[in-house]
Tab-separated table of C-alpha atoms in Angstrom:
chain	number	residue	atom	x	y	z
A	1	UNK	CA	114.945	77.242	113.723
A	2	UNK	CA	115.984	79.938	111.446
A	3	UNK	CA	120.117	80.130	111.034
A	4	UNK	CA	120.082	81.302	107.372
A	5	UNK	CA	123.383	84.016	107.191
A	6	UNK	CA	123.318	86.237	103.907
A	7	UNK	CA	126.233	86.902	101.707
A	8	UNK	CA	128.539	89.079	103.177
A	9	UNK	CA	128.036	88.242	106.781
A	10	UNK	CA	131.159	87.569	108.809
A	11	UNK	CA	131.561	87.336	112.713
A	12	UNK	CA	134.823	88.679	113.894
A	13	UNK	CA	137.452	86.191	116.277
A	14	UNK	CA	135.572	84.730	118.935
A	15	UNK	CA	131.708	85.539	119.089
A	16	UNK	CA	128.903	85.952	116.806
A	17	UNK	CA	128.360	89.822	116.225
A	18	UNK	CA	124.422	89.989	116.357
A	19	UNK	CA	122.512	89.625	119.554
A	20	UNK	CA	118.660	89.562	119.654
A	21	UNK	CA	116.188	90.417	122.199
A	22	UNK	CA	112.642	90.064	121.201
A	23	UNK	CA	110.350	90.949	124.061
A	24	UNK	CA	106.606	90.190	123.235
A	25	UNK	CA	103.829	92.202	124.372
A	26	UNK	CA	100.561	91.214	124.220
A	27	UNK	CA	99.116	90.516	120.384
A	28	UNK	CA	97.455	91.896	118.192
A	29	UNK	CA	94.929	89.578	117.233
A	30	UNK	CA	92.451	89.325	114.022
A	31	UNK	CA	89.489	86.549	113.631
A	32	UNK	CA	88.606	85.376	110.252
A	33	UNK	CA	86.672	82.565	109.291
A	34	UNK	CA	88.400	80.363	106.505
A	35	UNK	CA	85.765	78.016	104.619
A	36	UNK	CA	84.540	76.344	107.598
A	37	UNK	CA	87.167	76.730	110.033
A	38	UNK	CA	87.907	79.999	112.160
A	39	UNK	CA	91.529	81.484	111.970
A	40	UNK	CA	93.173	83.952	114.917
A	41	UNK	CA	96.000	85.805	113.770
A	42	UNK	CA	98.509	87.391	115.712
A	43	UNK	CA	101.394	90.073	115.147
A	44	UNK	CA	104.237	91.223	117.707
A	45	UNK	CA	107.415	91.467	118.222
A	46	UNK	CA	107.790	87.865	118.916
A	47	UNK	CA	106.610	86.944	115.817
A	48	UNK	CA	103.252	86.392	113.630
A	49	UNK	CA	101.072	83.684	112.702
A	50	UNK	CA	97.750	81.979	112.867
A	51	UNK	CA	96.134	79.423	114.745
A	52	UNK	CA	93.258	77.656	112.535
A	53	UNK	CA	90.732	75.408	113.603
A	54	UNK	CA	87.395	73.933	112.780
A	55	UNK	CA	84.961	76.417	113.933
A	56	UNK	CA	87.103	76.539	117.333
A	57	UNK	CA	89.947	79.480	118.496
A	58	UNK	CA	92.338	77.205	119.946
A	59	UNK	CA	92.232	76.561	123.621
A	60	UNK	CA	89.549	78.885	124.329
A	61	UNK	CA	89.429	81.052	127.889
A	62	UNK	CA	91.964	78.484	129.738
A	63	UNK	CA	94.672	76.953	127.336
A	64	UNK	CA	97.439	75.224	129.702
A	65	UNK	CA	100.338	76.984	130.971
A	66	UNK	CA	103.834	75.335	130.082
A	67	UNK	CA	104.515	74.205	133.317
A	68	UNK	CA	100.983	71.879	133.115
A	69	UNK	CA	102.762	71.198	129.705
A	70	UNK	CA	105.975	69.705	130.626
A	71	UNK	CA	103.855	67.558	133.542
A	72	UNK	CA	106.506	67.418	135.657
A	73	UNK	CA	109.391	66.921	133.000
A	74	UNK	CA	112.478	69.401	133.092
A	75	UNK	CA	112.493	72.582	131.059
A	76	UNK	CA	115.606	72.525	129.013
A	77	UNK	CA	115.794	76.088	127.735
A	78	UNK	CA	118.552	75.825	125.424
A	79	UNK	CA	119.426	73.942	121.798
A	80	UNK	CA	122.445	73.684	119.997
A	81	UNK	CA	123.110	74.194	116.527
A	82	UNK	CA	125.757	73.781	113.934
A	83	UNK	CA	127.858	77.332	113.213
A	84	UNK	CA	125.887	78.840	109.955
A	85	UNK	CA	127.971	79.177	106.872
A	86	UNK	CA	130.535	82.323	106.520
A	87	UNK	CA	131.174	82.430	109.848
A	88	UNK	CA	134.723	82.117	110.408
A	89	UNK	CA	136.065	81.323	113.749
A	90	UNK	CA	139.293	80.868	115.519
A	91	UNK	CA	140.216	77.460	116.768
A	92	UNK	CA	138.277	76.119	119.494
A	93	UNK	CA	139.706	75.352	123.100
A	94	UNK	CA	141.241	71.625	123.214
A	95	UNK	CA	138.586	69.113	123.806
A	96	UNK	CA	135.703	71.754	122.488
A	97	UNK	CA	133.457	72.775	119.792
A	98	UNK	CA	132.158	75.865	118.538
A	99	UNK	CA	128.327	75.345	118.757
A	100	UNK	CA	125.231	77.984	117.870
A	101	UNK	CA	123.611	78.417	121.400
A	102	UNK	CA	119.963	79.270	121.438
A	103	UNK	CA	118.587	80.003	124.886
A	104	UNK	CA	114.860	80.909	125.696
A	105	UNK	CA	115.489	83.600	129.069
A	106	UNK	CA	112.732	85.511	130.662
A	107	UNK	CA	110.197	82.717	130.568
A	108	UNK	CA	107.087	81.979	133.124
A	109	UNK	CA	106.247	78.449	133.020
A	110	UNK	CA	103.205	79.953	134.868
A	111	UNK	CA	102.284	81.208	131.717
A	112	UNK	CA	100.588	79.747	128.594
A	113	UNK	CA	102.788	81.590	125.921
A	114	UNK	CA	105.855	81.919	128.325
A	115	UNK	CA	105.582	85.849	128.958
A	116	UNK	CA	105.582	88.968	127.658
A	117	UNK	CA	109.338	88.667	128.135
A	118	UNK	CA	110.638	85.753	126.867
A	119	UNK	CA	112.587	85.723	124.035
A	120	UNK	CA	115.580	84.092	122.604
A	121	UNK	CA	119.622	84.953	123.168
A	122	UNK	CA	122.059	83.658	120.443
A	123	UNK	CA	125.471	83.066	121.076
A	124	UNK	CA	128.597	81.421	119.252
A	125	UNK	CA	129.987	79.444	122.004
A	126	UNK	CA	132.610	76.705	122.037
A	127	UNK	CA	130.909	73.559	124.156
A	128	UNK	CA	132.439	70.236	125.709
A	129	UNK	CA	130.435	66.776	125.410
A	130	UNK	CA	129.661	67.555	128.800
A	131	UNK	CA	128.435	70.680	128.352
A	132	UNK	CA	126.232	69.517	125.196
A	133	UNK	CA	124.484	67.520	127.519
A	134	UNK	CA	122.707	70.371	128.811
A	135	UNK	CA	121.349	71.004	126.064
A	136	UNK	CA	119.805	67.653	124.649
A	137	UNK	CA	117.376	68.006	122.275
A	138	UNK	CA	114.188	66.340	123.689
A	139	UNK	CA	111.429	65.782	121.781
A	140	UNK	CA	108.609	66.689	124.715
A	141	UNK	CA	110.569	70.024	124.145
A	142	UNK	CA	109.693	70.467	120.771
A	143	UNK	CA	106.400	72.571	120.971
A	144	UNK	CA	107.509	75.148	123.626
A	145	UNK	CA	109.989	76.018	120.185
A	146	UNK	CA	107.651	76.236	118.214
A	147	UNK	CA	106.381	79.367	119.855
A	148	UNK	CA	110.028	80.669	118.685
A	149	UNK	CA	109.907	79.133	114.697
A	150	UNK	CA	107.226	82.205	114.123
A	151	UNK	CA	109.784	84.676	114.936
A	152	UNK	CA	110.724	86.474	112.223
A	153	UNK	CA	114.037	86.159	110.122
A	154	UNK	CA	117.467	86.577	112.312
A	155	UNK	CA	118.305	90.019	111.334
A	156	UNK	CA	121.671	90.207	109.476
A	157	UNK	CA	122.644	94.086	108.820
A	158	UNK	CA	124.720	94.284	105.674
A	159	UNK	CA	127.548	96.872	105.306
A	160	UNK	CA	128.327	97.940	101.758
A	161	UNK	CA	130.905	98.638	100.280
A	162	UNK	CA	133.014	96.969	102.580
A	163	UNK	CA	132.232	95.269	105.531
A	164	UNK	CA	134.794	96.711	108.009
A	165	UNK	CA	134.348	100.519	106.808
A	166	UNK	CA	136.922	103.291	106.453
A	167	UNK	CA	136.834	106.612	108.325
A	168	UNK	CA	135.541	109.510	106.238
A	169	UNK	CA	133.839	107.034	103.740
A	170	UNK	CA	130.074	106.705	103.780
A	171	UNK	CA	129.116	103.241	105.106
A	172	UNK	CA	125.414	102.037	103.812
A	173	UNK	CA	123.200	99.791	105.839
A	174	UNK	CA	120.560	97.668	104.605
A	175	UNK	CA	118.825	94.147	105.988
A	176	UNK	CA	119.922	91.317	104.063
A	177	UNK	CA	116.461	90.742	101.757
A	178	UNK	CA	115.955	87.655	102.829
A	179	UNK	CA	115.528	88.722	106.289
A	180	UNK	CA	113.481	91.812	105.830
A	181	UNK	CA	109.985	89.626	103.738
A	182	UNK	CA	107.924	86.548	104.978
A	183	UNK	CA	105.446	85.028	103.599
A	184	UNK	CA	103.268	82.120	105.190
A	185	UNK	CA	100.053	80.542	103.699
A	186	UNK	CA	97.853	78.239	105.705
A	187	UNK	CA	94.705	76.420	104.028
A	188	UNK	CA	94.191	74.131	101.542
A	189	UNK	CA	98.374	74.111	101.407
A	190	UNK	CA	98.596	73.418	105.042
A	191	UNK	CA	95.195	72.065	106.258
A	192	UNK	CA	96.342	69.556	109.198
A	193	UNK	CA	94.206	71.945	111.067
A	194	UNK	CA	91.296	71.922	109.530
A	195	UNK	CA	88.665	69.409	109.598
A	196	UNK	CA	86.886	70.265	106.815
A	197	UNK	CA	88.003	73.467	104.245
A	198	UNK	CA	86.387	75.173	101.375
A	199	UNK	CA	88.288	74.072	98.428
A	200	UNK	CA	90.352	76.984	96.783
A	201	UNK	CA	90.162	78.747	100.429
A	202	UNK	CA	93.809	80.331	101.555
A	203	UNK	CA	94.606	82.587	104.337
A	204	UNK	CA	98.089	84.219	103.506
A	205	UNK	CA	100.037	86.039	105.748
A	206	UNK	CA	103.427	88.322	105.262
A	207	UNK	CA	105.371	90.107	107.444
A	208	UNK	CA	107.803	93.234	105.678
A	209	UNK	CA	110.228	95.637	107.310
A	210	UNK	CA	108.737	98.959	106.373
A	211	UNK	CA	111.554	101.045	108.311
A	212	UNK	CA	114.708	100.484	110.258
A	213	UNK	CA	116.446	102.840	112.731
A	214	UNK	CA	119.615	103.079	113.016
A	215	UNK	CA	121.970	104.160	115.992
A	216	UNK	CA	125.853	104.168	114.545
A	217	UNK	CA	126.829	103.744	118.319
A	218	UNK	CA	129.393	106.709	117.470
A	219	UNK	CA	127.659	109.415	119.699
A	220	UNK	CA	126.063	110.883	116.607
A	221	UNK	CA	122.240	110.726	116.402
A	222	UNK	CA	120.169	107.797	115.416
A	223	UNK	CA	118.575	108.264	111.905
A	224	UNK	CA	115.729	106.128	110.075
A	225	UNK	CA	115.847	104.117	106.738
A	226	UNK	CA	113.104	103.042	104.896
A	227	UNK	CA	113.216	99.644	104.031
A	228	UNK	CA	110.444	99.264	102.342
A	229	UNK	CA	111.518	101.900	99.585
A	230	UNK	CA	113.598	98.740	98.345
A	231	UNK	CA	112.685	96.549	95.922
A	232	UNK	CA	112.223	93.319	97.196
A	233	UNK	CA	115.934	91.298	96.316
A	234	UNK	CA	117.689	94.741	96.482
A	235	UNK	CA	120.003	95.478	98.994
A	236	UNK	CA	119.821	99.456	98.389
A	237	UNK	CA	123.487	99.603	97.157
A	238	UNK	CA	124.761	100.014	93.716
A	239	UNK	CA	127.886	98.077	93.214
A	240	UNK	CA	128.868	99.750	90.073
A	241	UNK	CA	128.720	103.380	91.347
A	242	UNK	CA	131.730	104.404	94.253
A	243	UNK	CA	130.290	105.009	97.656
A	244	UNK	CA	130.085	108.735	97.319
A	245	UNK	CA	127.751	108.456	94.501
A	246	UNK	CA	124.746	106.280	95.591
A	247	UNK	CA	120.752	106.354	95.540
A	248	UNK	CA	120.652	105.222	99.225
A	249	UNK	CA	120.180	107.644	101.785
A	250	UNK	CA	120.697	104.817	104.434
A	251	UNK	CA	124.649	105.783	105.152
A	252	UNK	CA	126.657	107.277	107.901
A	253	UNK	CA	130.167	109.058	107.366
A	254	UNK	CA	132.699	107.633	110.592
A	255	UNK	CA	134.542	110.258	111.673
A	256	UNK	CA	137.079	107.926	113.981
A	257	UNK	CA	138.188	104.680	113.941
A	258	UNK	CA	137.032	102.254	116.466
A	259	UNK	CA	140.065	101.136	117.775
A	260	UNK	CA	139.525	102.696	121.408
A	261	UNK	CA	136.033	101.204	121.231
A	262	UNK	CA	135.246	98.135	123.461
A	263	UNK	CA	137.175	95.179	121.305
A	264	UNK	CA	137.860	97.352	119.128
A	265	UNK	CA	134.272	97.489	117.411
A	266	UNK	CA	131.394	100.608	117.768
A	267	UNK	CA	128.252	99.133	119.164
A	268	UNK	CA	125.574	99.890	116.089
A	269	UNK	CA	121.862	99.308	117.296
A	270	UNK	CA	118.989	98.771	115.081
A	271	UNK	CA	115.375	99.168	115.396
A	272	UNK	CA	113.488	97.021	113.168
A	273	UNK	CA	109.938	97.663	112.342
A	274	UNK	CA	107.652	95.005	111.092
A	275	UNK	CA	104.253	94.814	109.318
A	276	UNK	CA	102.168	92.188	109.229
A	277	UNK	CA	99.469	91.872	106.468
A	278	UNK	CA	96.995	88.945	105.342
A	279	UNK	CA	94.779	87.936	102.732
A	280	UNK	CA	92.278	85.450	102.526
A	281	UNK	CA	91.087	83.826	98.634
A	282	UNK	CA	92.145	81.410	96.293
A	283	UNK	CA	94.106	84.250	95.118
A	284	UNK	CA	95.984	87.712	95.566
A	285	UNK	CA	93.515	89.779	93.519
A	286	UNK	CA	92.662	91.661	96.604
A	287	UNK	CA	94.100	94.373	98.985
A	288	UNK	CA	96.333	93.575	101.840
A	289	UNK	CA	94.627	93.778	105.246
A	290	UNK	CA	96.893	95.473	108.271
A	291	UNK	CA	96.877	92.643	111.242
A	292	UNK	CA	99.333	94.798	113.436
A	293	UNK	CA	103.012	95.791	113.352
A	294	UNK	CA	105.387	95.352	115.570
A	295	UNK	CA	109.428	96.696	116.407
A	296	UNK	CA	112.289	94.108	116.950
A	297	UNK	CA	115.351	95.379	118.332
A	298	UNK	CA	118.898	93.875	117.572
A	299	UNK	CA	122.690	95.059	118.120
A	300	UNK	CA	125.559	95.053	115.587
A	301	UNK	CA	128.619	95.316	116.767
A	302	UNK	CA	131.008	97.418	113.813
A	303	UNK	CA	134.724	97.658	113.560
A	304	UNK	CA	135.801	100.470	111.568
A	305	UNK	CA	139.236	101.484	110.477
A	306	UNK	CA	141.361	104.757	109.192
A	307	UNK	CA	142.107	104.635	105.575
A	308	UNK	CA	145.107	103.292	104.810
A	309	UNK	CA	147.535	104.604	102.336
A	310	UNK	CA	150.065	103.528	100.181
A	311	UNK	CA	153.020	101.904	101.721
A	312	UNK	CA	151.325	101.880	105.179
């Protein structure tokens, strides 16, 4: 799984500050033929990919549901995983640990994809041995996660210039770059799936964040950013300019603290919108083909404080 967290990024006290809820509507799907396998793409807001094959599209008309899968084996929805780097937490409870919780909720085992709503919840929690138990790691598990590895990047909203901001000062948003561009190639590169390839043959898929919407949670209306006006590396914010003097137009101005705010924090949520693209050659010389785009939705939760002068 994906638990990459950029610069920057700190959870406050006791829980992780992003929560994710990808629901995933049908695909949209694209057939290509690579050399002399076939290749069905797919883009939404679960995720992207392709499923290659020798002249065959997976499963066909009846691939198994997951609960023909497990063949009468427990589903164990959840995995644990170590805390990411720069997140700093209190102390755990005596006799605990603090653990990254992924959960898959909303699934149909009825289902050969688990529904259009599953999706994965994240959570900093702090776990017992007991309660790690309940989450072992079994390996018959493995493939119904790999349904959740082509998700795209954990988004991780960066705050600039400071990451708790000041009333009165403009706060800028931006996606941390590495969690706004994918790129996957399947092929020659990664031909398990192919019996037999045309040498030099690559399908290449990438997924970019074109816009983001964001709601400041402050009452004020939502507003829209265009992500994909950045160069690729750039967070949008100049460090050597003050915040009142900046190129981005991705900023809000707070006009009150969040101190009477649940926790103490303003609820910021963020409307992510994908593309997906491929390419198929032994290079990029060509133009980027559209497979389908797709909206992820995620919620920041913001503390922001009054400016504090000198002496108090």
């Amino acid at each position: 799984m994906r638990n990459r967290v950029a610069r920057g990024f700190i959870a406050l006290s006791t829980v992780l500050a992003l929560l994710v809820a990808l629901p995933a509507p049908t695909a949209t799907a694209d057939t290509i033929h690579l050399g002399d396998g076939v290749c069905s793409m797919y883009a939404n807001s679960s995720g992207f990919g392709a499923y290659c094959s020798a002249g065959q599209t997976g499963w066909g008309d009846s691939p198994p549901s997951w609960r023909a899968k497990l063949a009468g084996k427990p589903f164990i929805p959840c995995r644990d995983f170590p805390v990411p780097n720069g997140i700093e937490l209190a102390a755990p409870p005596a006799g605990k640990e603090w653990v990254l919780r992924l959960t898959i909720v909303d699934y149909e085992l009825d289902s050969n994809y688990g529904g259009d709503d599953a999706h994965l919840e994240r959570a900093i929690v702090p776990v017992s041995r007991e309660e790690r138990r309940q989450c072992l790691p079994e390996s018959y598990m493995d493939e119904f996660w790999t349904y959740f590895d082509e998700a795209y990047p954990d988004p991780v909203l960066l705050v600039k210039p400071t990451y708790t901001p000041r009333v009165n000062v403009p706060a800028y948003f931006a996606l941390a770059p590495e969690t706004s561009y994918v790129l996957k190639n399947y092929g020659p590169v990664d031909a398990r799936d192919f019996a037999n390839y045309r040498p030099g043959t690559r399908l290449t898929m990438r997924a970019m964040v074109t816009r983001i919407r964001v709601d400041p949670g402050d009452g004020t209306p939502a507003f829209d950013c265009l992500e994909g006006m950045l160069p690729l590396g750039s967070d949008g914010y100049d460090e050597a300019q003050d915040p009142f003097n900046q190129l981005s137009g991705c900023s809000h101005v707070y006009k009150r603290s969040s101190a009477k705010q649940p926790d103490g924090m303003y609820t910021v949520k963020l409307t992510i919108h994908w593309q997906v693209d491929y390419w198929r050659g032994p290079d990029a010389l060509q133009d980027w083909t559209t497979v389908g785009e797709a909206d992820v939705h995620a919620v920041q939760r913001l503390p922001v404080q009054e400016v504090q002068g000198i002496g108090g």
